[in-house]
Structures are given as C-alpha cells and as structure tokens.
Amino acid sequence: MKTLTKGISDTELITAAIEGNAPVVDANTAAAILACSPRTICRMCEQGKLKSAKVMGMWRINKAALFELAGMPITAGATDHE
C-alpha cells in the first residue's frame, strides 16, 4: 500500500476519515478515498466538482459530498449536520 503522508497508509487515512467526526478531510485523504492523486483532488476542487473550501492555502473537502461521489454509504460521522 502506498504512503501519501508521513508514514500513514491509504488504509489508515480512509479508516480515520470514516471513523472521524470532522465534517471535512484534506486532499491527501480525499485522494486515498477516490484512488487518485492529491493534485487531481485539488483540480476537482478548483473546478467545483467537489464541495470544498480553501482554508489557509489548503483544500478542505466536505466528507459527505466526497463519500457520495465515491459511492460509499454515508455514516453518522460523515454528515455535516448531526
């Protein structure tokens, strides 16, 4: 399994996103979920294909919208309105 960020595998990033309570994820986590590069995620954000916001120069992607795009069931932690 390839590593995207400082010793954290894709599987660990995906697991953290699914189990976490944060309504947003970073580009590396989104890339692991969609099996693409972080740059592709940034392009999708720039083009408005992903519900996201740029915060302090880094993209934050809405987790519920990301899971919907990936065809994954939305869990309680993935919604932005608990």
GROMACS .gro file of N, CA and C in nm, residues 4 14 17 21 25 29 36 39-40 47 49-50 71-72:
model
   42
    4LEU      N    1   0.095   0.820   0.144
    4LEU     CA    2   0.079   0.957   0.096
    4LEU      C    3   0.140   1.060   0.190
   14ILE      N    4  -0.816   0.638   0.511
   14ILE     CA    5  -0.957   0.610   0.485
   14ILE      C    6  -1.029   0.572   0.613
   17ALA      N    7  -1.091   0.876   0.823
   17ALA     CA    8  -1.198   0.960   0.766
   17ALA      C    9  -1.335   0.902   0.797
   21ASN      N   10  -1.507   1.236   1.333
   21ASN     CA   11  -1.627   1.320   1.344
   21ASN      C   12  -1.615   1.450   1.265
   25VAL      N   13  -1.226   1.667   0.516
   25VAL     CA   14  -1.100   1.594   0.509
   25VAL      C   15  -1.004   1.674   0.421
   29THR      N   16  -0.634   1.269   0.209
   29THR     CA   17  -0.735   1.170   0.249
   29THR      C   18  -0.836   1.150   0.137
   36CYS      N   19  -0.689   0.843  -0.636
   36CYS     CA   20  -0.627   0.931  -0.734
   36CYS      C   21  -0.519   1.011  -0.662
   39ARG      N   22  -0.320   1.604  -0.628
   39ARG     CA   23  -0.331   1.711  -0.728
   39ARG      C   24  -0.462   1.702  -0.805
   40THR      N   25  -0.507   1.580  -0.834
   40THR     CA   26  -0.636   1.561  -0.901
   40THR      C   27  -0.748   1.614  -0.812
   47GLN      N   28  -1.232   2.328  -0.988
   47GLN     CA   29  -1.335   2.324  -1.092
   47GLN      C   30  -1.477   2.316  -1.035
   49LYS      N   31  -1.606   2.058  -0.875
   49LYS     CA   32  -1.659   1.922  -0.883
   49LYS      C   33  -1.672   1.857  -0.746
   50LEU      N   34  -1.605   1.913  -0.647
   50LEU     CA   35  -1.614   1.866  -0.508
   50LEU      C   36  -1.654   1.983  -0.419
   71GLY      N   37  -1.939   0.680  -0.389
   71GLY     CA   38  -2.037   0.573  -0.384
   71GLY      C   39  -2.033   0.495  -0.254
   72MET      N   40  -1.983   0.559  -0.150
   72MET     CA   41  -1.973   0.495  -0.019
   72MET      C   42  -2.094   0.534   0.065
   0.00000   0.00000   0.00000
